[in-house]
Amino acid sequence: MLSPKRTKYRKAHKGRIHGNAKGGTQLNFGAYGLKALTPARVTARQIEAARRAITRHIRRAGRVWIRVFPDVPVSSKPAEVRMGKGKGSPEFWVCRVKPGRIMFELDGVPRDLAKQAFTLASAKLPVDTRFIARVGGD
Amino acid sequence: MSDITVLTAAARERVGKGSAREARRQGKIPAVIYGDKKSPASITLERKLLVRHLESGGFFNTLFDIELDGKLNRVLPRDVQLHPVTDVPEHIDFLRVSSTTRISVEVPVEFKGEDESPGLKTGGVLNVVRYNIEVSCTPDLIPTSLVLNLSGAEIGDSLHISAVSLPEGVTPTITDRDFTIATIAAPTVVKEETAATDDGTDTEASDGDSTSESAGEETEEGNDS
């Protein structure tokens, strides 16, 4: 799964996701992409599940780009522990995805196959998505 | 470049986000025409018509004649601002051009001869490095596309700009090197998926904005099992 190699701080605030994506909203690498339409914290596990769904569906062909990276640590307290006594320990990594963000890109496969692969990937993600194709890329 | 589409535009009296949003609400796209040592003109165009041109491809290397107050302006689209979520065009920049001005323009690459490439026939993957190539030419000579012939390309071959025959008067803006347009990558073997038990081992990390991989390289699955 994706995670930072090293971080400046171990724990981060929860934060809120406001507004639309400012960058990463257009295709940069491949001919097809999966665009997020709603905001969400996408975990490294979900990104990995979506990536596997894509690579297994397209089998031997194509190339996949992951355009999001989970760099926000999420902490949690153990079960049956009273409140207080400080923040819990970091448990997993998430990426704050804003609407408009291209999360995955794909190239080297036919359009239908790309669309099917992204449909499978979308089912693994906590965001609504839309299939994007490069103009004249069919 | 023989038949040039004429677009009818209306001048915008007010500029700024208020009037621009009003225009968008009325199904129009605010735009600007600048260049050719004349003062810029703020205009609006019909969205439906523009979207059709945008989706047909090759928008940025197509000349248009914009009719404004009874006068025709020969223009080349330079920039389109899209809504980040809906991808609806929000604003367009047009550059006024004259027949003598030399401009740099991005031209899409068309790949041909895929059936005659032994590399692609044996399962190789066409890895496109550049979908568009920036060329320098006069407006009348802008090519609609540049054709890259893939016939005879083997696995591991790189196809460079020198393989493209450019029309007379058209030169690439990158002249210091023979840059790559596409490569034929080797097919990758998919390992049989064994019982994938995700032990949470970190096998991948990224330094940049995106992580890329060949789809067949199921190294992560190999480590997980």
mmCIF file of C-alpha atoms in Angstrom:
data_model
loop_
_atom_site.group_PDB
_atom_site.id
_atom_site.type_symbol
_atom_site.label_atom_id
_atom_site.label_comp_id
_atom_site.label_asym_id
_atom_site.label_seq_id
_atom_site.Cartn_x
_atom_site.Cartn_y
_atom_site.Cartn_z
ATOM 1 C CA MET A 1 0.000 0.000 0.000
ATOM 2 C CA LEU A 2 1.057 3.590 -0.546
ATOM 3 C CA SER A 3 2.430 5.540 2.405
ATOM 4 C CA PRO A 4 5.006 8.288 2.899
ATOM 5 C CA LYS A 5 8.592 7.198 3.463
ATOM 6 C CA ARG A 6 9.042 9.709 6.257
ATOM 7 C CA THR A 7 6.953 12.506 7.670
ATOM 8 C CA LYS A 8 7.680 15.705 9.541
ATOM 9 C CA TYR A 9 4.931 15.060 12.094
ATOM 10 C CA ARG A 10 3.445 11.737 13.213
ATOM 11 C CA LYS A 11 -0.140 12.866 13.688
ATOM 12 C CA ALA A 12 -2.371 15.265 11.780
ATOM 13 C CA HIS A 13 -5.618 17.064 12.489
ATOM 14 C CA LYS A 14 -8.756 15.563 11.055
ATOM 15 C CA GLY A 15 -9.486 18.552 8.843
ATOM 16 C CA ARG A 16 -12.408 19.155 6.506
ATOM 17 C CA ILE A 17 -12.584 18.928 2.749
ATOM 18 C CA HIS A 18 -13.924 22.120 1.204
ATOM 19 C CA GLY A 19 -14.267 23.186 -2.412
ATOM 20 C CA ASN A 20 -13.155 21.658 -5.665
ATOM 21 C CA ALA A 21 -9.744 20.407 -6.748
ATOM 22 C CA LYS A 22 -7.367 23.129 -7.926
ATOM 23 C CA GLY A 23 -4.990 20.869 -9.759
ATOM 24 C CA GLY A 24 -4.893 17.374 -11.184
ATOM 25 C CA THR A 25 -8.249 17.892 -12.882
ATOM 26 C CA GLN A 26 -7.185 17.063 -16.450
ATOM 27 C CA LEU A 27 -5.567 14.010 -18.004
ATOM 28 C CA ASN A 28 -1.783 14.304 -17.958
ATOM 29 C CA PHE A 29 -0.447 10.843 -18.697
ATOM 30 C CA GLY A 30 -2.914 8.394 -20.175
ATOM 31 C CA ALA A 31 -5.822 8.394 -22.596
ATOM 32 C CA TYR A 32 -8.457 7.582 -19.965
ATOM 33 C CA GLY A 33 -9.027 8.680 -16.402
ATOM 34 C CA LEU A 34 -11.269 8.310 -13.382
ATOM 35 C CA LYS A 35 -12.418 11.624 -11.956
ATOM 36 C CA ALA A 36 -13.760 12.056 -8.416
ATOM 37 C CA LEU A 37 -17.047 13.960 -8.241
ATOM 38 C CA THR A 38 -17.515 14.082 -4.477
ATOM 39 C CA PRO A 39 -15.109 14.846 -1.621
ATOM 40 C CA ALA A 40 -13.819 12.036 0.586
ATOM 41 C CA ARG A 41 -10.875 10.738 2.563
ATOM 42 C CA VAL A 42 -9.629 7.843 0.454
ATOM 43 C CA THR A 43 -7.524 5.346 2.356
ATOM 44 C CA ALA A 44 -4.366 3.680 1.048
ATOM 45 C CA ARG A 45 -6.215 0.379 1.254
ATOM 46 C CA GLN A 46 -8.996 1.661 -1.006
ATOM 47 C CA ILE A 47 -6.470 3.035 -3.518
ATOM 48 C CA GLU A 48 -4.701 -0.321 -3.556
ATOM 49 C CA ALA A 49 -7.984 -2.210 -3.989
ATOM 50 C CA ALA A 50 -8.947 0.020 -6.915
ATOM 51 C CA ARG A 51 -5.499 -0.354 -8.479
ATOM 52 C CA ARG A 52 -5.698 -4.126 -8.244
ATOM 53 C CA ALA A 53 -9.179 -4.134 -9.753
ATOM 54 C CA ILE A 54 -7.855 -2.146 -12.723
ATOM 55 C CA THR A 55 -4.666 -4.150 -13.288
ATOM 56 C CA ARG A 56 -6.429 -7.487 -12.980
ATOM 57 C CA HIS A 57 -9.137 -6.486 -15.401
ATOM 58 C CA ILE A 58 -6.822 -5.168 -18.106
ATOM 59 C CA ARG A 59 -4.461 -8.140 -17.623
ATOM 60 C CA ARG A 60 -1.401 -7.957 -19.831
ATOM 61 C CA ALA A 61 -1.950 -4.681 -21.591
ATOM 62 C CA GLY A 62 -1.841 -1.050 -20.667
ATOM 63 C CA ARG A 63 -0.306 1.176 -18.085
ATOM 64 C CA VAL A 64 -1.817 2.631 -14.939
ATOM 65 C CA TRP A 65 -1.023 5.898 -13.202
ATOM 66 C CA ILE A 66 -2.147 6.678 -9.658
ATOM 67 C CA ARG A 67 -2.644 10.429 -9.324
ATOM 68 C CA VAL A 68 -3.419 10.512 -5.606
ATOM 69 C CA PHE A 69 -1.156 9.769 -2.684
ATOM 70 C CA PRO A 70 -2.250 9.065 0.902
ATOM 71 C CA ASP A 71 -0.162 11.446 2.985
ATOM 72 C CA VAL A 72 -2.502 12.186 5.908
ATOM 73 C CA PRO A 73 -2.151 9.915 8.953
ATOM 74 C CA VAL A 74 -5.362 8.952 10.709
ATOM 75 C CA SER A 75 -5.149 7.993 14.348
ATOM 76 C CA SER A 76 -7.560 6.023 16.458
ATOM 77 C CA LYS A 77 -7.873 4.958 20.055
ATOM 78 C CA PRO A 78 -7.917 1.300 21.039
ATOM 79 C CA ALA A 79 -11.204 -0.365 21.958
ATOM 80 C CA GLU A 80 -12.540 0.007 25.486
ATOM 81 C CA VAL A 81 -10.329 2.932 26.328
ATOM 82 C CA ARG A 82 -11.693 5.943 28.206
ATOM 83 C CA MET A 83 -11.618 9.312 26.506
ATOM 84 C CA GLY A 84 -8.728 11.640 27.183
ATOM 85 C CA LYS A 85 -5.092 10.762 27.808
ATOM 86 C CA GLY A 86 -4.082 12.201 24.470
ATOM 87 C CA LYS A 87 -4.540 11.423 20.816
ATOM 88 C CA GLY A 88 -4.549 7.837 19.624
ATOM 89 C CA SER A 89 -1.819 6.206 17.604
ATOM 90 C CA PRO A 90 -1.610 6.511 13.800
ATOM 91 C CA GLU A 91 -3.465 3.588 12.230
ATOM 92 C CA PHE A 92 -3.667 4.222 8.488
ATOM 93 C CA TRP A 93 -3.023 6.753 5.737
ATOM 94 C CA VAL A 94 -5.565 8.659 3.732
ATOM 95 C CA CYS A 95 -5.668 11.094 0.840
ATOM 96 C CA ARG A 96 -8.040 14.030 0.946
ATOM 97 C CA VAL A 97 -9.700 13.945 -2.458
ATOM 98 C CA LYS A 98 -11.636 16.953 -3.681
ATOM 99 C CA PRO A 99 -14.241 16.900 -6.454
ATOM 100 C CA GLY A 100 -12.641 17.136 -9.874
ATOM 101 C CA ARG A 101 -9.480 15.225 -9.016
ATOM 102 C CA ILE A 102 -8.294 12.637 -11.534
ATOM 103 C CA MET A 103 -7.507 9.656 -9.313
ATOM 104 C CA PHE A 104 -6.328 7.108 -11.870
ATOM 105 C CA GLU A 105 -5.185 7.237 -15.467
ATOM 106 C CA LEU A 106 -4.927 4.419 -17.935
ATOM 107 C CA ASP A 107 -3.411 3.960 -21.371
ATOM 108 C CA GLY A 108 -2.691 1.245 -23.892
ATOM 109 C CA VAL A 109 -6.092 -0.463 -23.707
ATOM 110 C CA PRO A 110 -9.326 -0.116 -25.706
ATOM 111 C CA ARG A 111 -11.925 2.323 -24.451
ATOM 112 C CA ASP A 112 -14.454 -0.360 -23.454
ATOM 113 C CA LEU A 113 -11.892 -2.253 -21.393
ATOM 114 C CA ALA A 114 -10.770 0.944 -19.687
ATOM 115 C CA LYS A 115 -14.353 1.831 -18.853
ATOM 116 C CA GLN A 116 -15.028 -1.611 -17.388
ATOM 117 C CA ALA A 117 -11.813 -1.490 -15.340
ATOM 118 C CA PHE A 118 -12.716 1.931 -13.955
ATOM 119 C CA THR A 119 -16.243 0.741 -13.107
ATOM 120 C CA LEU A 120 -14.714 -2.028 -11.008
ATOM 121 C CA ALA A 121 -12.272 0.418 -9.422
ATOM 122 C CA SER A 122 -15.020 2.901 -8.682
ATOM 123 C CA ALA A 123 -16.846 0.276 -6.633
ATOM 124 C CA LYS A 124 -13.827 0.147 -4.307
ATOM 125 C CA LEU A 125 -13.756 3.900 -3.713
ATOM 126 C CA PRO A 126 -15.758 6.084 -1.331
ATOM 127 C CA VAL A 127 -16.322 8.772 -3.983
ATOM 128 C CA ASP A 128 -18.680 9.164 -6.927
ATOM 129 C CA THR A 129 -16.650 9.043 -10.110
ATOM 130 C CA ARG A 130 -16.847 9.724 -13.808
ATOM 131 C CA PHE A 131 -14.990 8.139 -16.714
ATOM 132 C CA ILE A 132 -12.867 10.669 -18.617
ATOM 133 C CA ALA A 133 -11.359 10.187 -22.070
ATOM 134 C CA ARG A 134 -8.842 12.291 -23.931
ATOM 135 C CA VAL A 135 -10.421 14.214 -26.826
ATOM 136 C CA GLY A 136 -9.601 12.310 -29.997
ATOM 137 C CA GLY A 137 -8.107 9.505 -27.902
ATOM 138 C CA ASP A 138 -10.430 6.755 -29.115
ATOM 139 C CA MET B 1 -6.912 24.866 -43.474
ATOM 140 C CA SER B 2 -9.108 25.664 -46.445
ATOM 141 C CA ASP B 3 -12.544 26.024 -44.831
ATOM 142 C CA ILE B 4 -12.462 28.193 -41.749
ATOM 143 C CA THR B 5 -15.431 28.107 -39.402
ATOM 144 C CA VAL B 6 -17.103 31.411 -38.692
ATOM 145 C CA LEU B 7 -18.274 31.969 -35.119
ATOM 146 C CA THR B 8 -20.621 34.804 -34.283
ATOM 147 C CA ALA B 9 -19.727 36.611 -31.098
ATOM 148 C CA ALA B 10 -21.308 39.340 -29.047
ATOM 149 C CA ALA B 11 -19.230 42.020 -27.345
ATOM 150 C CA ARG B 12 -19.291 42.099 -23.542
ATOM 151 C CA GLU B 13 -19.894 45.572 -22.196
ATOM 152 C CA ARG B 14 -18.825 44.676 -18.681
ATOM 153 C CA VAL B 15 -15.976 42.434 -17.690
ATOM 154 C CA GLY B 16 -15.343 40.614 -14.426
ATOM 155 C CA LYS B 17 -16.856 37.667 -12.635
ATOM 156 C CA GLY B 18 -20.341 39.159 -12.317
ATOM 157 C CA SER B 19 -20.929 39.615 -16.020
ATOM 158 C CA ALA B 20 -19.025 36.408 -16.838
ATOM 159 C CA ARG B 21 -21.296 34.392 -14.543
ATOM 160 C CA GLU B 22 -24.350 36.051 -16.039
ATOM 161 C CA ALA B 23 -23.177 35.055 -19.508
ATOM 162 C CA ARG B 24 -22.641 31.467 -18.351
ATOM 163 C CA ARG B 25 -26.159 31.374 -16.899
ATOM 164 C CA GLN B 26 -27.492 32.367 -20.328
ATOM 165 C CA GLY B 27 -25.709 29.450 -21.993
ATOM 166 C CA LYS B 28 -22.795 31.479 -23.271
ATOM 167 C CA ILE B 29 -19.060 31.328 -22.734
ATOM 168 C CA PRO B 30 -17.087 34.467 -21.965
ATOM 169 C CA ALA B 31 -13.984 34.783 -24.101
ATOM 170 C CA VAL B 32 -11.286 37.231 -25.062
ATOM 171 C CA ILE B 33 -9.556 38.033 -28.334
ATOM 172 C CA TYR B 34 -6.094 39.525 -28.085
ATOM 173 C CA GLY B 35 -2.911 39.952 -30.083
ATOM 174 C CA ASP B 36 -1.816 41.386 -33.425
ATOM 175 C CA LYS B 37 -0.973 44.703 -31.741
ATOM 176 C CA LYS B 38 -4.643 45.600 -31.354
ATOM 177 C CA SER B 39 -6.590 46.209 -28.174
ATOM 178 C CA PRO B 40 -8.175 43.097 -26.634
ATOM 179 C CA ALA B 41 -11.887 42.466 -27.100
ATOM 180 C CA SER B 42 -14.105 40.804 -24.495
ATOM 181 C CA ILE B 43 -16.759 38.677 -26.121
ATOM 182 C CA THR B 44 -19.292 35.916 -25.503
ATOM 183 C CA LEU B 45 -19.894 32.845 -27.652
ATOM 184 C CA GLU B 46 -22.612 30.216 -27.797
ATOM 185 C CA ARG B 47 -21.646 27.341 -25.502
ATOM 186 C CA LYS B 48 -23.377 24.592 -27.504
ATOM 187 C CA LEU B 49 -21.461 25.444 -30.653
ATOM 188 C CA LEU B 50 -18.118 25.743 -28.853
ATOM 189 C CA VAL B 51 -18.541 22.434 -27.009
ATOM 190 C CA ARG B 52 -19.156 20.703 -30.334
ATOM 191 C CA HIS B 53 -15.882 22.080 -31.694
ATOM 192 C CA LEU B 54 -14.024 21.210 -28.485
ATOM 193 C CA GLU B 55 -15.211 17.616 -28.495
ATOM 194 C CA SER B 56 -14.452 17.032 -32.155
ATOM 195 C CA GLY B 57 -10.717 17.296 -31.400
ATOM 196 C CA GLY B 58 -7.933 19.431 -32.822
ATOM 197 C CA PHE B 59 -9.448 22.595 -31.360
ATOM 198 C CA PHE B 60 -6.134 24.254 -30.608
ATOM 199 C CA ASN B 61 -4.762 23.920 -34.126
ATOM 200 C CA THR B 62 -7.912 25.043 -35.920
ATOM 201 C CA LEU B 63 -8.320 28.588 -37.170
ATOM 202 C CA PHE B 64 -11.624 30.354 -36.638
ATOM 203 C CA ASP B 65 -13.119 33.560 -37.975
ATOM 204 C CA ILE B 66 -14.936 35.365 -35.190
ATOM 205 C CA GLU B 67 -17.529 37.813 -36.428
ATOM 206 C CA LEU B 68 -17.680 40.745 -34.061
ATOM 207 C CA ASP B 69 -19.608 43.919 -34.932
ATOM 208 C CA GLY B 70 -19.656 42.984 -38.595
ATOM 209 C CA LYS B 71 -15.893 42.450 -38.748
ATOM 210 C CA LEU B 72 -14.121 39.130 -39.103
ATOM 211 C CA ASN B 73 -11.219 38.348 -36.764
ATOM 212 C CA ARG B 74 -8.967 35.449 -37.777
ATOM 213 C CA VAL B 75 -8.124 33.749 -34.487
ATOM 214 C CA LEU B 76 -6.474 30.671 -33.044
ATOM 215 C CA PRO B 77 -7.692 29.239 -29.696
ATOM 216 C CA ARG B 78 -4.877 29.422 -27.133
ATOM 217 C CA ASP B 79 -6.444 28.400 -23.849
ATOM 218 C CA VAL B 80 -9.667 26.908 -22.547
ATOM 219 C CA GLN B 81 -10.562 27.046 -18.877
ATOM 220 C CA LEU B 82 -12.698 24.084 -17.871
ATOM 221 C CA HIS B 83 -14.771 23.591 -14.757
ATOM 222 C CA PRO B 84 -12.779 21.196 -12.538
ATOM 223 C CA VAL B 85 -15.702 18.848 -11.892
ATOM 224 C CA THR B 86 -18.066 19.129 -14.846
ATOM 225 C CA ASP B 87 -15.431 19.907 -17.517
ATOM 226 C CA VAL B 88 -17.753 22.507 -19.022
ATOM 227 C CA PRO B 89 -15.752 25.308 -20.711
ATOM 228 C CA GLU B 90 -15.793 28.478 -18.634
ATOM 229 C CA HIS B 91 -13.571 30.834 -20.620
ATOM 230 C CA ILE B 92 -11.651 30.792 -23.865
ATOM 231 C CA ASP B 93 -8.643 32.786 -25.038
ATOM 232 C CA PHE B 94 -8.271 33.505 -28.734
ATOM 233 C CA LEU B 95 -5.138 34.881 -30.351
ATOM 234 C CA ARG B 96 -5.613 37.193 -33.304
ATOM 235 C CA VAL B 97 -3.354 36.055 -36.111
ATOM 236 C CA SER B 98 -2.294 37.484 -39.417
ATOM 237 C CA SER B 99 -0.947 35.438 -42.299
ATOM 238 C CA THR B 100 2.627 36.554 -41.659
ATOM 239 C CA THR B 101 2.867 35.945 -37.912
ATOM 240 C CA ARG B 102 4.802 32.855 -36.952
ATOM 241 C CA ILE B 103 3.197 31.066 -34.047
ATOM 242 C CA SER B 104 3.890 28.013 -31.953
ATOM 243 C CA VAL B 105 0.994 25.599 -31.832
ATOM 244 C CA GLU B 106 0.437 22.108 -30.437
ATOM 245 C CA VAL B 107 -0.537 19.584 -33.097
ATOM 246 C CA PRO B 108 -1.941 16.145 -32.198
ATOM 247 C CA VAL B 109 -0.032 13.034 -33.255
ATOM 248 C CA GLU B 110 -1.840 10.379 -35.257
ATOM 249 C CA PHE B 111 -0.501 6.818 -34.976
ATOM 250 C CA LYS B 112 -0.762 4.697 -38.096
ATOM 251 C CA GLY B 113 0.417 1.269 -39.197
ATOM 252 C CA GLU B 114 -0.300 -0.431 -35.860
ATOM 253 C CA ASP B 115 -1.275 -3.610 -37.740
ATOM 254 C CA GLU B 116 2.069 -3.656 -39.518
ATOM 255 C CA SER B 117 4.162 -3.328 -36.388
ATOM 256 C CA PRO B 118 5.702 -6.676 -35.378
ATOM 257 C CA GLY B 119 6.262 -5.324 -31.873
ATOM 258 C CA LEU B 120 2.583 -4.515 -31.317
ATOM 259 C CA LYS B 121 1.482 -7.750 -33.024
ATOM 260 C CA THR B 122 3.482 -9.834 -30.553
ATOM 261 C CA GLY B 123 1.829 -8.154 -27.588
ATOM 262 C CA GLY B 124 3.910 -5.014 -27.143
ATOM 263 C CA VAL B 125 2.258 -1.916 -25.704
ATOM 264 C CA LEU B 126 2.335 1.467 -27.409
ATOM 265 C CA ASN B 127 3.547 3.879 -24.768
ATOM 266 C CA VAL B 128 2.720 7.394 -25.945
ATOM 267 C CA VAL B 129 5.172 9.939 -24.561
ATOM 268 C CA ARG B 130 3.730 12.949 -26.394
ATOM 269 C CA TYR B 131 0.150 13.151 -27.619
ATOM 270 C CA ASN B 132 0.814 16.621 -29.016
ATOM 271 C CA ILE B 133 3.891 18.152 -30.585
ATOM 272 C CA GLU B 134 4.585 21.858 -30.468
ATOM 273 C CA VAL B 135 5.488 23.201 -33.874
ATOM 274 C CA SER B 136 6.311 26.645 -35.179
ATOM 275 C CA CYS B 137 4.679 27.830 -38.403
ATOM 276 C CA THR B 138 2.517 30.482 -39.984
ATOM 277 C CA PRO B 139 -1.272 30.191 -39.418
ATOM 278 C CA ASP B 140 -1.981 29.013 -42.983
ATOM 279 C CA LEU B 141 0.403 26.094 -42.616
ATOM 280 C CA ILE B 142 -0.837 24.630 -39.322
ATOM 281 C CA PRO B 143 -1.160 20.869 -39.904
ATOM 282 C CA THR B 144 -4.321 19.138 -38.663
ATOM 283 C CA SER B 145 -2.226 16.257 -37.353
ATOM 284 C CA LEU B 146 1.226 14.734 -37.590
ATOM 285 C CA VAL B 147 1.341 11.129 -38.720
ATOM 286 C CA LEU B 148 3.706 8.709 -37.013
ATOM 287 C CA ASN B 149 4.067 5.452 -38.881
ATOM 288 C CA LEU B 150 4.474 2.466 -36.562
ATOM 289 C CA SER B 151 4.991 -0.149 -39.284
ATOM 290 C CA GLY B 152 8.150 -2.115 -38.711
ATOM 291 C CA ALA B 153 8.522 -1.008 -35.087
ATOM 292 C CA GLU B 154 9.790 -3.770 -32.809
ATOM 293 C CA ILE B 155 9.523 -4.148 -29.048
ATOM 294 C CA GLY B 156 11.948 -1.782 -27.363
ATOM 295 C CA ASP B 157 11.989 0.669 -30.255
ATOM 296 C CA SER B 158 11.614 4.382 -29.635
ATOM 297 C CA LEU B 159 9.985 6.578 -32.243
ATOM 298 C CA HIS B 160 11.410 10.063 -32.429
ATOM 299 C CA ILE B 161 10.451 13.336 -34.090
ATOM 300 C CA SER B 162 12.883 12.539 -36.911
ATOM 301 C CA ALA B 163 10.497 9.752 -37.980
ATOM 302 C CA VAL B 164 7.722 12.281 -38.644
ATOM 303 C CA SER B 165 7.678 14.005 -41.998
ATOM 304 C CA LEU B 166 6.764 17.611 -41.274
ATOM 305 C CA PRO B 167 5.189 19.758 -43.989
ATOM 306 C CA GLU B 168 7.212 22.531 -45.632
ATOM 307 C CA GLY B 169 7.512 25.591 -43.390
ATOM 308 C CA VAL B 170 6.656 23.687 -40.211
ATOM 309 C CA THR B 171 9.419 23.134 -37.655
ATOM 310 C CA PRO B 172 9.286 21.646 -34.170
ATOM 311 C CA THR B 173 9.952 24.138 -31.386
ATOM 312 C CA ILE B 174 12.300 21.657 -29.707
ATOM 313 C CA THR B 175 15.288 21.634 -32.019
ATOM 314 C CA ASP B 176 18.182 20.771 -29.706
ATOM 315 C CA ARG B 177 17.406 17.049 -29.569
ATOM 316 C CA ASP B 178 15.599 14.264 -31.398
ATOM 317 C CA PHE B 179 12.880 13.862 -28.777
ATOM 318 C CA THR B 180 10.813 10.723 -28.291
ATOM 319 C CA ILE B 181 7.128 10.633 -29.270
ATOM 320 C CA ALA B 182 6.325 7.025 -28.417
ATOM 321 C CA THR B 183 7.935 3.753 -27.433
ATOM 322 C CA ILE B 184 6.945 0.126 -27.879
ATOM 323 C CA ALA B 185 7.141 -1.442 -24.442
ATOM 324 C CA ALA B 186 7.538 -5.154 -23.844
ATOM 325 C CA PRO B 187 4.506 -7.147 -22.737
ATOM 326 C CA THR B 188 4.618 -8.133 -19.107
ATOM 327 C CA VAL B 189 3.731 -11.559 -17.830
ATOM 328 C CA VAL B 190 0.917 -11.792 -15.319
ATOM 329 C CA LYS B 191 1.763 -14.091 -12.469
ATOM 330 C CA GLU B 192 -0.909 -16.514 -11.386
ATOM 331 C CA GLU B 193 -2.768 -14.999 -8.509
ATOM 332 C CA THR B 194 -2.220 -17.094 -5.445
ATOM 333 C CA ALA B 195 -4.250 -16.646 -2.292
ATOM 334 C CA ALA B 196 -3.718 -12.962 -1.747
ATOM 335 C CA THR B 197 -3.435 -12.331 1.948
ATOM 336 C CA ASP B 198 -2.841 -8.682 2.478
ATOM 337 C CA ASP B 199 -0.325 -8.428 5.273
ATOM 338 C CA GLY B 200 -0.098 -4.658 4.903
ATOM 339 C CA THR B 201 3.512 -4.723 3.773
ATOM 340 C CA ASP B 202 4.499 -1.421 2.225
ATOM 341 C CA THR B 203 5.798 -2.350 -1.165
ATOM 342 C CA GLU B 204 5.321 0.856 -3.072
ATOM 343 C CA ALA B 205 6.120 4.481 -2.531
ATOM 344 C CA SER B 206 6.026 7.506 -4.731
ATOM 345 C CA ASP B 207 8.271 10.541 -4.894
ATOM 346 C CA GLY B 208 6.290 12.492 -7.406
ATOM 347 C CA ASP B 209 2.767 13.492 -8.223
ATOM 348 C CA SER B 210 1.773 10.189 -9.671
ATOM 349 C CA THR B 211 2.724 6.573 -9.421
ATOM 350 C CA SER B 212 2.851 4.683 -12.669
ATOM 351 C CA GLU B 213 3.278 1.055 -13.431
ATOM 352 C CA SER B 214 2.893 -1.423 -16.205
ATOM 353 C CA ALA B 215 -0.367 -3.174 -15.644
ATOM 354 C CA GLY B 216 1.031 -6.655 -15.948
ATOM 355 C CA GLU B 217 3.730 -6.208 -13.339
ATOM 356 C CA GLU B 218 1.941 -7.771 -10.450
ATOM 357 C CA THR B 219 4.901 -7.544 -8.123
ATOM 358 C CA GLU B 220 2.742 -6.467 -5.222
ATOM 359 C CA GLU B 221 0.675 -9.604 -5.493
ATOM 360 C CA GLY B 222 3.844 -11.623 -5.452
ATOM 361 C CA ASN B 223 4.978 -10.030 -2.224
ATOM 362 C CA ASP B 224 1.629 -10.320 -0.575
ATOM 363 C CA SER B 225 1.181 -13.988 -1.116
#
